[in-house]
Short mmCIF file of N, CA and C in Angstrom, two decimals:
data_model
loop_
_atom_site.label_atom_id
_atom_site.label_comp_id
_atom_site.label_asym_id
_atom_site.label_seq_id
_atom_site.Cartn_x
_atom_site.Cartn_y
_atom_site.Cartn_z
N UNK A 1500 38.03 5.69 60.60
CA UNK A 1500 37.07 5.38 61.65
C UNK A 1500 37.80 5.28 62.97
N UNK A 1501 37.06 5.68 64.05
CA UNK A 1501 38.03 5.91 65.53
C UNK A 1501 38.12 4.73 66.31
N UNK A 1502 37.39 3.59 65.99
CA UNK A 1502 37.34 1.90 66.13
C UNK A 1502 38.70 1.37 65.32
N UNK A 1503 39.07 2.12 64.76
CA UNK A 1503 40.29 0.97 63.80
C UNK A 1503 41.66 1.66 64.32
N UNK A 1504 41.92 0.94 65.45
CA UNK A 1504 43.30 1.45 66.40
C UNK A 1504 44.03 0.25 66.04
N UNK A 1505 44.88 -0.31 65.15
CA UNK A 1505 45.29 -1.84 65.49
C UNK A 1505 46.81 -1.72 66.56
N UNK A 1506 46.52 -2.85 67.14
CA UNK A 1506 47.59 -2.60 68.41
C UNK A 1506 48.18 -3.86 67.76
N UNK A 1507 50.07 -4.09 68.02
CA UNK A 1507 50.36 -5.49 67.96
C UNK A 1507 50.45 -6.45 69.45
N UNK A 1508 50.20 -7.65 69.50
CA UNK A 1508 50.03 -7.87 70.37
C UNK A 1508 50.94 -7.42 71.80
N UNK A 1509 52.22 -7.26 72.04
CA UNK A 1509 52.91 -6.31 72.57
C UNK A 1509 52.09 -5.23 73.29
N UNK A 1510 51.64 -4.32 72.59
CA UNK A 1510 50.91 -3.37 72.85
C UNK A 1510 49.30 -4.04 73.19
N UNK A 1511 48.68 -4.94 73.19
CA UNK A 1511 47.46 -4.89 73.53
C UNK A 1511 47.93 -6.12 75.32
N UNK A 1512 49.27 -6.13 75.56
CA UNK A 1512 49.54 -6.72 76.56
C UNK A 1512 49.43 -5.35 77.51
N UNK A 1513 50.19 -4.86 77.24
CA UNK A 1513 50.31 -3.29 77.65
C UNK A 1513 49.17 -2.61 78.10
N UNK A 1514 48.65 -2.23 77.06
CA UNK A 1514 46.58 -1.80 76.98
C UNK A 1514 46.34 -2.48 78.46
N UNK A 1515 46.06 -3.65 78.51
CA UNK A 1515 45.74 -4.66 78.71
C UNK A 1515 46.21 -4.52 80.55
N UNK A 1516 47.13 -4.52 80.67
CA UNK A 1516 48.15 -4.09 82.34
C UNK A 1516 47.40 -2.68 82.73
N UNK A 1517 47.42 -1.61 81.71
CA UNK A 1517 46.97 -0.17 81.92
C UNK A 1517 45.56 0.08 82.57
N UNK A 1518 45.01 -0.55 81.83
CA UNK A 1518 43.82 -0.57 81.61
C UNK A 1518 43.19 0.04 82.77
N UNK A 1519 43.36 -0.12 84.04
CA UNK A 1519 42.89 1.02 85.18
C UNK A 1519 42.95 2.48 84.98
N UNK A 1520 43.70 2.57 83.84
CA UNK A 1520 44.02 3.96 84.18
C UNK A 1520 42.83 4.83 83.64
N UNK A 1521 42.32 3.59 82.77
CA UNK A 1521 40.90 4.35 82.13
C UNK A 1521 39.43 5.03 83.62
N UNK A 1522 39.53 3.91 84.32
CA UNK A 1522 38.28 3.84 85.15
C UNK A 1522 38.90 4.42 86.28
N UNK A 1523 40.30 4.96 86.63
CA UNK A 1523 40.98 6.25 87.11
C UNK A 1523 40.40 7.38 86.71
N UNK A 1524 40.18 7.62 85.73
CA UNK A 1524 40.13 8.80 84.70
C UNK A 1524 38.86 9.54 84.79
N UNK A 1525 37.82 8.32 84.47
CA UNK A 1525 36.78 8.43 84.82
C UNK A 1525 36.17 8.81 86.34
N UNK A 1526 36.80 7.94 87.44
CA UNK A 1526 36.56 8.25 88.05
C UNK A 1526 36.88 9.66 89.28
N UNK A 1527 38.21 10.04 88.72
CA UNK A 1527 38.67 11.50 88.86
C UNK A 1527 38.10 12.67 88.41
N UNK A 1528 37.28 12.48 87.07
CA UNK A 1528 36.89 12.99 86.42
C UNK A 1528 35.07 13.54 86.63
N UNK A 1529 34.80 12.19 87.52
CA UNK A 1529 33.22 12.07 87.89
C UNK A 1529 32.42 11.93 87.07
N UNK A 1530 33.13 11.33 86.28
CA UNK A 1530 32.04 10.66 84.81
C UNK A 1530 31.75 9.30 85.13
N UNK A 1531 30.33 9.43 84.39
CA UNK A 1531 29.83 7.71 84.44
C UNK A 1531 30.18 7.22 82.90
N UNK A 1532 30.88 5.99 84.17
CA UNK A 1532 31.43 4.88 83.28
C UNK A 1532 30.58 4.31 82.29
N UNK A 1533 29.04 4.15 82.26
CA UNK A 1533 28.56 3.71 81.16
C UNK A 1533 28.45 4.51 79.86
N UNK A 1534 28.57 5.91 81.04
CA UNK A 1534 28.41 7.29 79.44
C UNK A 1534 29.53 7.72 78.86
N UNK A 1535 30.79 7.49 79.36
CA UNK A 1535 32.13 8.04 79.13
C UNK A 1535 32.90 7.34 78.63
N UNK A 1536 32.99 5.28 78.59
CA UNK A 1536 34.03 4.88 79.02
C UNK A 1536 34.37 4.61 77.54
N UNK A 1537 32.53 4.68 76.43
CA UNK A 1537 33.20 4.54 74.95
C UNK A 1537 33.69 6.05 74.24
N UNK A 1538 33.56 6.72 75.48
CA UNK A 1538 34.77 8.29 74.86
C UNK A 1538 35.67 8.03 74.62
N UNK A 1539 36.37 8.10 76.06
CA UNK A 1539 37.55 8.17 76.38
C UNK A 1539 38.49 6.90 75.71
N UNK A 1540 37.85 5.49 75.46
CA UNK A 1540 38.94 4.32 75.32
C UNK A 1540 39.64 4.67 74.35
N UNK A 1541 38.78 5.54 73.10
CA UNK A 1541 39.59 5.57 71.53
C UNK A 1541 40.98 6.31 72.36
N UNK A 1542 41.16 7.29 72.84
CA UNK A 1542 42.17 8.38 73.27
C UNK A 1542 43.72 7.39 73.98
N UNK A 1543 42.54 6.39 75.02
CA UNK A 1543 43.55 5.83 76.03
C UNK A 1543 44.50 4.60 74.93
N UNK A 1544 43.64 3.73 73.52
CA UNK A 1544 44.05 3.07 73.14
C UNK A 1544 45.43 3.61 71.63
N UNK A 1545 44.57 4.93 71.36
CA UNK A 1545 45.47 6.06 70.74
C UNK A 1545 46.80 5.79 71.44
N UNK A 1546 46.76 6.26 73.10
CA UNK A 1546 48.01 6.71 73.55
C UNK A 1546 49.03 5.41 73.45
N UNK A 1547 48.36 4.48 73.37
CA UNK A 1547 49.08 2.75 73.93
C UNK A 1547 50.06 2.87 72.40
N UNK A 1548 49.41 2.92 71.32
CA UNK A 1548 50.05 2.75 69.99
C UNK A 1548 51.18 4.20 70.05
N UNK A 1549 50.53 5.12 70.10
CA UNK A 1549 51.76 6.48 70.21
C UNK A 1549 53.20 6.19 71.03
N UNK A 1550 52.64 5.19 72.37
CA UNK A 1550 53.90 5.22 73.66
C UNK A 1550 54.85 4.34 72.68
N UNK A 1551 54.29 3.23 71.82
CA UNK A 1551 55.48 2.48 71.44
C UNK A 1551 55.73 2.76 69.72
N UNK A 1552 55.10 3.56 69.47
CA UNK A 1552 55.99 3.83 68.30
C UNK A 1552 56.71 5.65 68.11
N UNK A 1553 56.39 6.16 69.31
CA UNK A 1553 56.98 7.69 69.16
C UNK A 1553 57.68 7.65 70.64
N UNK A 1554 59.52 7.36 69.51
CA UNK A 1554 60.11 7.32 71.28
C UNK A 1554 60.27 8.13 72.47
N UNK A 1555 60.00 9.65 71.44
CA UNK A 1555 59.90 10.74 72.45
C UNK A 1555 58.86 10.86 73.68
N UNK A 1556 58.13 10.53 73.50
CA UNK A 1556 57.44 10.26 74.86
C UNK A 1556 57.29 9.25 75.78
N UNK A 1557 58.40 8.72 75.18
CA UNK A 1557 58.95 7.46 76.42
C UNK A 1557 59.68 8.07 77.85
N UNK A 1558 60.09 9.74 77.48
CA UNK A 1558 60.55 10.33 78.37
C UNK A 1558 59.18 10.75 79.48
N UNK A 1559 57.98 10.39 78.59
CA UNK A 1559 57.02 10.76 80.05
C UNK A 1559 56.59 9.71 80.68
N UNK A 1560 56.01 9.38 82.01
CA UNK A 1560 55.38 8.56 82.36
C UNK A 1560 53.72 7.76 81.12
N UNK A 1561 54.03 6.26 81.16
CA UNK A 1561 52.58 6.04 80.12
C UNK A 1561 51.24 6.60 80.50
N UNK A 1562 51.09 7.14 82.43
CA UNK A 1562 49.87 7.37 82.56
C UNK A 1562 49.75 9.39 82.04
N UNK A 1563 50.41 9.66 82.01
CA UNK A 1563 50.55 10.62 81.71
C UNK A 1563 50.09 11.29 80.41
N UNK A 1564 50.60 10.40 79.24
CA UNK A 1564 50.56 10.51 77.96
C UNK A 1564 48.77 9.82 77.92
N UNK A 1565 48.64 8.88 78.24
CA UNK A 1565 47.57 8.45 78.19
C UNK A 1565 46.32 9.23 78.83
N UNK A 1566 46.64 10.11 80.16
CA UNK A 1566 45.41 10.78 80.40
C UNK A 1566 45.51 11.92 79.52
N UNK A 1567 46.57 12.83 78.93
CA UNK A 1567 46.52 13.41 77.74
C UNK A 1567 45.51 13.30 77.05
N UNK A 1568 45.94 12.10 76.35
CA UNK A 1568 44.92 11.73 75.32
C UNK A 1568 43.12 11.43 75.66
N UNK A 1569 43.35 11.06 76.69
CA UNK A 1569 41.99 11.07 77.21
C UNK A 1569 41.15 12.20 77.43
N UNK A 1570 41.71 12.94 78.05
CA UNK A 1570 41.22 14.29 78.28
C UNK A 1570 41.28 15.00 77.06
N UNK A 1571 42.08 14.77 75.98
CA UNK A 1571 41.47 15.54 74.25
C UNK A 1571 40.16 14.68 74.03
N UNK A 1572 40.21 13.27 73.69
CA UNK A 1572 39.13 12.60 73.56
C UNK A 1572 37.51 13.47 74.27
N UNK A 1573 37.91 13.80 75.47
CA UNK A 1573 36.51 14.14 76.20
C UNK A 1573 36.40 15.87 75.48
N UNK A 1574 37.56 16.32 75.62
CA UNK A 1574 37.13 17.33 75.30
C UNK A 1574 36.30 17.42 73.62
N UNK A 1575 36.88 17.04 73.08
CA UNK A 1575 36.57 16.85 71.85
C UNK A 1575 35.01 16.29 71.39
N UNK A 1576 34.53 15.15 72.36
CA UNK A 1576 32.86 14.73 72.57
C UNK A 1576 31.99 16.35 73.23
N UNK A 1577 32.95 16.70 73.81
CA UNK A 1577 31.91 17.88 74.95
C UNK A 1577 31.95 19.05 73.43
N UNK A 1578 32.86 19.02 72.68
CA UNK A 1578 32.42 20.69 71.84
C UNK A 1578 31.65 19.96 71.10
N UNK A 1579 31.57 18.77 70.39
CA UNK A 1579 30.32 18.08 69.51
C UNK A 1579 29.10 18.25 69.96
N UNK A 1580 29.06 17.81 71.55
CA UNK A 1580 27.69 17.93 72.02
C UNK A 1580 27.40 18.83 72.17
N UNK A 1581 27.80 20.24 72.56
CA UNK A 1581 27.48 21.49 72.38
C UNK A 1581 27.34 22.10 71.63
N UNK A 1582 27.76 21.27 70.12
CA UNK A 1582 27.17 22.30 68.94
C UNK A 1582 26.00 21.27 68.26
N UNK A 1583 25.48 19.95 68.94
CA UNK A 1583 24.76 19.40 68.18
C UNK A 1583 23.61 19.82 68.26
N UNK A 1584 23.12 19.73 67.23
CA UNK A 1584 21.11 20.24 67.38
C UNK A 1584 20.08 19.36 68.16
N UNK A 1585 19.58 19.57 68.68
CA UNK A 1585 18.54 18.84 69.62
C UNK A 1585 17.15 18.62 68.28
N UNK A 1586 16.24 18.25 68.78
CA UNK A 1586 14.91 17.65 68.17
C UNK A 1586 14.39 19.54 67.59
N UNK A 1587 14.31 20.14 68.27
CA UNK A 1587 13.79 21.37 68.08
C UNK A 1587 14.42 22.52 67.59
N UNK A 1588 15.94 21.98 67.06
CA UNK A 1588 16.51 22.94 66.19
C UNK A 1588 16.64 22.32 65.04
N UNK A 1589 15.96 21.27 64.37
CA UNK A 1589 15.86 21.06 63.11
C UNK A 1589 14.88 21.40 62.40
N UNK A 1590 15.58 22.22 61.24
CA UNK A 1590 14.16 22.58 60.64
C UNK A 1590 14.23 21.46 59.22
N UNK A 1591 12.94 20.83 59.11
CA UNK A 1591 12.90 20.37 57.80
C UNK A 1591 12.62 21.26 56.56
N UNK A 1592 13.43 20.25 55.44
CA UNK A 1592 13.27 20.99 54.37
C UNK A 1592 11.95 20.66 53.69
N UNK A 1593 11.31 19.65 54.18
CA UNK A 1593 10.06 18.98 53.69
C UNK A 1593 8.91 19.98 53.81
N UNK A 1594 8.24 20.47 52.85
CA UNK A 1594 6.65 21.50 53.74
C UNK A 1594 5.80 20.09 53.03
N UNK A 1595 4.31 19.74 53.70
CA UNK A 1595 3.60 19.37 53.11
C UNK A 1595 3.03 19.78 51.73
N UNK A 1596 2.44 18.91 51.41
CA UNK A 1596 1.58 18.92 50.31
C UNK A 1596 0.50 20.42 50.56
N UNK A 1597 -0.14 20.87 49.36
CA UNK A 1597 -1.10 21.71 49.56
C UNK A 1597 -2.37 20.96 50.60
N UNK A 1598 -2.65 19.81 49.62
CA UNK A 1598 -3.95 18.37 50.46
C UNK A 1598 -3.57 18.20 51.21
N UNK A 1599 -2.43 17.89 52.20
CA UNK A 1599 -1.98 17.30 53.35
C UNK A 1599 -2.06 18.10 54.46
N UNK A 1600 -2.26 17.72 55.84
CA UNK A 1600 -2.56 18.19 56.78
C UNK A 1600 -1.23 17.67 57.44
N UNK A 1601 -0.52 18.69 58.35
CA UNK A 1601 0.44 18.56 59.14
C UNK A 1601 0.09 18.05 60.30
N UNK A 1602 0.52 17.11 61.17
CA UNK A 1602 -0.44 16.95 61.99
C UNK A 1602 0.75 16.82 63.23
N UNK A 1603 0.38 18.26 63.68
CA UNK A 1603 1.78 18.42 65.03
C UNK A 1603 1.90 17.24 65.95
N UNK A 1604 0.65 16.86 66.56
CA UNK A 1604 0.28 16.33 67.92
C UNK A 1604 1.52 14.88 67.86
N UNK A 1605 1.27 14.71 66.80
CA UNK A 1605 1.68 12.95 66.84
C UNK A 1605 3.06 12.61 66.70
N UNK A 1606 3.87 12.19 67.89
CA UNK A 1606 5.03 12.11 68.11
C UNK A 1606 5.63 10.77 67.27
N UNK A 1607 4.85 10.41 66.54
CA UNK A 1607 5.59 9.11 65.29
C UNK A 1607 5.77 10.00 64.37
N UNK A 1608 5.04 10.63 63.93
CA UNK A 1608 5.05 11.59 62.61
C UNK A 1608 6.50 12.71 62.83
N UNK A 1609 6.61 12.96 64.42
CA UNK A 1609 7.63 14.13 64.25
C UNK A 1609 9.29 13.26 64.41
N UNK A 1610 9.02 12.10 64.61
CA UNK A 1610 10.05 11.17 64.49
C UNK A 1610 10.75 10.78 63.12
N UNK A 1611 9.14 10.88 62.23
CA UNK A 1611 9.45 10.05 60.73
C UNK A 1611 9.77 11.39 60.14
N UNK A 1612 9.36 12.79 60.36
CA UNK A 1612 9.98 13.43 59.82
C UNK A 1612 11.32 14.30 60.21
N UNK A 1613 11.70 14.04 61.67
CA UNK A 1613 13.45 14.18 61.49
C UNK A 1613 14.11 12.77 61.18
N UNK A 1614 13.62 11.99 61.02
CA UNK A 1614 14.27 10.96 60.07
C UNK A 1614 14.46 11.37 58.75
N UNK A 1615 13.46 11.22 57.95
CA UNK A 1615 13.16 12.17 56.98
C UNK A 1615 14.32 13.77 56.35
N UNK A 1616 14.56 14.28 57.28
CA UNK A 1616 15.25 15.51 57.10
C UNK A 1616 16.42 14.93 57.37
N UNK A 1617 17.03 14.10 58.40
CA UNK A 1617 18.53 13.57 58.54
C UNK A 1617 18.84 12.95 57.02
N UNK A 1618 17.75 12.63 56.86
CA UNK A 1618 18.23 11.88 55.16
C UNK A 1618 18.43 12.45 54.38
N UNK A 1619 17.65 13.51 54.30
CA UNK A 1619 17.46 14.41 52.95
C UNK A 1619 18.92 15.42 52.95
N UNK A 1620 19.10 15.45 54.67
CA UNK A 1620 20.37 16.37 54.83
C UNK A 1620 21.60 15.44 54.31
N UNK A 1621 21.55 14.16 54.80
CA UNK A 1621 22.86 13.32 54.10
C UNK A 1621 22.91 13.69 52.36
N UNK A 1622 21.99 13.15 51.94
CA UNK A 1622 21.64 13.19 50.35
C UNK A 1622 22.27 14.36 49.69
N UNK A 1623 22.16 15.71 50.54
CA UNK A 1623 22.39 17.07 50.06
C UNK A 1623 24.06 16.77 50.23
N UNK A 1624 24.46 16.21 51.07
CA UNK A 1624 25.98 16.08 51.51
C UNK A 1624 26.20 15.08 50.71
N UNK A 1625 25.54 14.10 50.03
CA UNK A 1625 26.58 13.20 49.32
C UNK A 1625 26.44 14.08 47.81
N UNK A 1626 25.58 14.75 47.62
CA UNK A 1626 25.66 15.65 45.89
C UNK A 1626 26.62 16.46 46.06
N UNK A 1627 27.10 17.40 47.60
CA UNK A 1627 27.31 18.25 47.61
C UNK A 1627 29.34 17.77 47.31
N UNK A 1628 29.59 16.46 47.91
CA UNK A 1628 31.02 15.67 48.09
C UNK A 1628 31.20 15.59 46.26
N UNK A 1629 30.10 15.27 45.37
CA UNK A 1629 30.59 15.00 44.14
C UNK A 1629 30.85 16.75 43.70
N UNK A 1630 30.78 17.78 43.68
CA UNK A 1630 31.26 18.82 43.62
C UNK A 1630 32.09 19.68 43.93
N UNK A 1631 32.65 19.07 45.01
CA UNK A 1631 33.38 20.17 45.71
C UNK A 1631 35.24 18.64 45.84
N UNK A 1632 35.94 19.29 46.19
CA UNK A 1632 37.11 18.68 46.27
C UNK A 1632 37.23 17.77 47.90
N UNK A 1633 38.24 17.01 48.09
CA UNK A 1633 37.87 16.14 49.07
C UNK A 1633 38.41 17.01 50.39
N UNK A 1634 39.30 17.87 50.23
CA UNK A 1634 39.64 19.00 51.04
C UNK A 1634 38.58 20.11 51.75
N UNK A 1635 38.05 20.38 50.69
CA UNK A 1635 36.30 20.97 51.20
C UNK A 1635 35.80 20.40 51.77
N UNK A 1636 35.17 19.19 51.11
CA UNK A 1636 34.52 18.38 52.06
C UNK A 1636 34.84 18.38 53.70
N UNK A 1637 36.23 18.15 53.70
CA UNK A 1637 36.46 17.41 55.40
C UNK A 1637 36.56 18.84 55.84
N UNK A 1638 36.40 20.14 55.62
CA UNK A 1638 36.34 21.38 56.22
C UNK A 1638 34.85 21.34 56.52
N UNK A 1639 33.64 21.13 55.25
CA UNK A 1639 32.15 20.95 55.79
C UNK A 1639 31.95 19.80 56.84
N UNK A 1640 32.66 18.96 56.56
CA UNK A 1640 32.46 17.45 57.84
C UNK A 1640 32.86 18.17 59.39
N UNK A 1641 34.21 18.94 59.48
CA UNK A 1641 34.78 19.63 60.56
C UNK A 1641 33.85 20.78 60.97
N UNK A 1642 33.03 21.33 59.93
CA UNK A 1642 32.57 22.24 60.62
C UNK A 1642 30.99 21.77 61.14
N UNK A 1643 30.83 20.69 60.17
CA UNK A 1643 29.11 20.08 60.56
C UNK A 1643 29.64 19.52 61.84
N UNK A 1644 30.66 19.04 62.39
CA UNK A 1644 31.18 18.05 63.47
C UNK A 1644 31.07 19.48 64.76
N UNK A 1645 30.75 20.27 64.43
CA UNK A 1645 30.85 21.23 65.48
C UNK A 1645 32.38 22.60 65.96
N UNK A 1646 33.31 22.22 64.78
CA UNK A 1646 34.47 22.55 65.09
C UNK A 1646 34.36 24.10 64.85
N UNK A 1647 34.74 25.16 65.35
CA UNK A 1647 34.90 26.48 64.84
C UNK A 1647 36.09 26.80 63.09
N UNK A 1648 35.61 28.25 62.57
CA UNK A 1648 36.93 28.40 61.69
C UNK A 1648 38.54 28.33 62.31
N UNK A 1649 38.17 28.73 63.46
CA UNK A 1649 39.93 28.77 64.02
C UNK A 1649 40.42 27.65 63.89
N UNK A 1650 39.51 26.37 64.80
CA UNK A 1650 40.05 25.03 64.84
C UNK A 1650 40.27 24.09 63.35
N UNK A 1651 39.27 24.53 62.55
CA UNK A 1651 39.21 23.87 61.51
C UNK A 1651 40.44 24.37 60.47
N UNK A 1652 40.74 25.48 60.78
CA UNK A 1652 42.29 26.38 59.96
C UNK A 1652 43.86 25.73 60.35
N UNK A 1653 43.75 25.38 61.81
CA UNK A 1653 44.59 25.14 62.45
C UNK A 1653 44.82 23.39 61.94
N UNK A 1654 43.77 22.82 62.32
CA UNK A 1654 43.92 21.55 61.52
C UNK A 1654 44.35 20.94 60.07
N UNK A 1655 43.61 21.84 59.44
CA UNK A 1655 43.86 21.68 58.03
C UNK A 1655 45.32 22.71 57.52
N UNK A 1656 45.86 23.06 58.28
CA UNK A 1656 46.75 23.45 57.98
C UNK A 1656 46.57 24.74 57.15
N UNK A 1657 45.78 25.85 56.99
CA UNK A 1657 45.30 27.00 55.95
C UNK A 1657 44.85 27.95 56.95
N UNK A 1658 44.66 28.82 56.03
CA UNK A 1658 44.61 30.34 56.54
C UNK A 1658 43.10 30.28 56.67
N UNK A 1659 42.56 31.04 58.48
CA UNK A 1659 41.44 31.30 58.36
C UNK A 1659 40.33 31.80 57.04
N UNK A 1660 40.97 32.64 56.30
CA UNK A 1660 40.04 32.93 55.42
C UNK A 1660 40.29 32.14 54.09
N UNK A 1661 40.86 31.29 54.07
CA UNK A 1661 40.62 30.13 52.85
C UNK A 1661 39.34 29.26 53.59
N UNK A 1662 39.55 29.02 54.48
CA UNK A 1662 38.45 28.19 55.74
C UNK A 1662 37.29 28.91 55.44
N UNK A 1663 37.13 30.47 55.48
CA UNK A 1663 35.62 30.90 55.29
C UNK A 1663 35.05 30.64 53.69
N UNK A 1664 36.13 30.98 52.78
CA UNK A 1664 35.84 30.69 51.75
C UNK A 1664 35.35 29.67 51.26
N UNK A 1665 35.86 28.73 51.75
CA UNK A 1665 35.45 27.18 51.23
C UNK A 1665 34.09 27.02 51.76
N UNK A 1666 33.65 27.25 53.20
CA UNK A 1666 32.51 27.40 53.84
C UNK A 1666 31.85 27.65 52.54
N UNK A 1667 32.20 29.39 52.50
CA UNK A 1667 31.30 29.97 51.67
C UNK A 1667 30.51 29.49 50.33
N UNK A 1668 31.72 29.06 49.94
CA UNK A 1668 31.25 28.32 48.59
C UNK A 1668 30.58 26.82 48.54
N UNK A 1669 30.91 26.39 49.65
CA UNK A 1669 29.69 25.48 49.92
C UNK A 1669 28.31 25.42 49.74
N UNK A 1670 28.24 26.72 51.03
CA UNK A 1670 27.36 26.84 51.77
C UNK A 1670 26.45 27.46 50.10
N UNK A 1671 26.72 28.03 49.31
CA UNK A 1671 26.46 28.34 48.28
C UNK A 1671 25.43 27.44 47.16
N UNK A 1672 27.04 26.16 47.21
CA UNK A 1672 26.41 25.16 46.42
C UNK A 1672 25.25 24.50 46.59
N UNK A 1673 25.15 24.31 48.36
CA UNK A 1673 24.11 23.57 49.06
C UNK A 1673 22.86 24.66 48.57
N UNK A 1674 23.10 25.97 48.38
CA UNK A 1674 21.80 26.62 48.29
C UNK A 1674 21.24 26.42 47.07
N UNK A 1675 22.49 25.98 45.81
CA UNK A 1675 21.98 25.70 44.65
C UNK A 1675 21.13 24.75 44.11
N UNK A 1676 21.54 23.37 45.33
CA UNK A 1676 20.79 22.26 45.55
C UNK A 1676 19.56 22.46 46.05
N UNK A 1677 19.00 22.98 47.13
CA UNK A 1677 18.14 23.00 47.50
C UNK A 1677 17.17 23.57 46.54
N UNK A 1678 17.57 24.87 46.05
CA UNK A 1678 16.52 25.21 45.17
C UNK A 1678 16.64 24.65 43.47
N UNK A 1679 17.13 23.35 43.36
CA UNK A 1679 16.99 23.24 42.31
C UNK A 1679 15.46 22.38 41.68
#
């Protein structure tokens, strides 16, 4: 989880002195601080733990290393949000009943049913984790997270086309689920 940075106190003195460099960042950057500032902190509090336990970058300045990290942090929110689906690119897997009437107009109903479909989509992902190896998995998590095959190859350390494969055979299993 990107909340579980533990600093020793040393380092949260540090954090702690720095700490401008965040609302620098931001504000160089022309981001609002209410929308940005829980981006960027995981990156800036990342860099605080990296400066004192990797001595090699003691040769750079801390603001340095730290807007680094900040600026992966943002970048990293901006390709998520650009591959996330909005309200109108979800399709549910739910069709009504034959008796049941769909009833477009009513904006509770189109709420309860992308609720509805976020669930049904988890559900398919937790059957789909007991089948597949934990390596697969975090390639479907990387690629549901928005990541491309390149990035997701490069990370995981494997050859683009082991990356499609695994996709593939996913993407497979999930079809087996659905129509079962």
């Amino acid at each position: 989880m990107k909340s579980d940075i533990p600093l020793t106190p040393e380092q949260r003195v540090f954090a702690a002195e720095h700490h401008g460099l965040v609302f620098a960042f931001l504000q160089k950057n022309r981001l609002d601080e209410a929308e940005y500032y829980d981006v960027v902190i995981f990156g800036y509090l990342r860099a605080v733990a990296r400066y004192f336990t990797e001595p090699a970058l003691r040769e750079f300045t801390f603001g340095t290393i730290a807007w680094q990290a900040m600026r992966g942090e943002l970048s990293n929110h901006r390709r998520k949000q650009e591959y996330r689906l909005n309200d109108d690119d979800v399709v549910s897997i739910c069709f009504p009943a034959d008796d049941e009437e769909e009833d477009e107009d009513e904006p509770q109903d189109r709420g309860h049913n992308l609720i509805m479909a976020q669930m049904q989509g988890d559900l398919l992902l937790y059957d789909l984790a007991r089948m597949v190896s934990q390596r697969q998995m975090n390639v479907v998590r990387m690629k549901s997270d928005g990541y491309n095959v390149r990035d997701i190859a490069r990370r995981q350390k494997l050859p683009a086309e082991q990356i499609r494969f695994l996709l593939d055979e996913a993407c497979a299993l999930l079809k087996g689920l659905c129509y079962e």
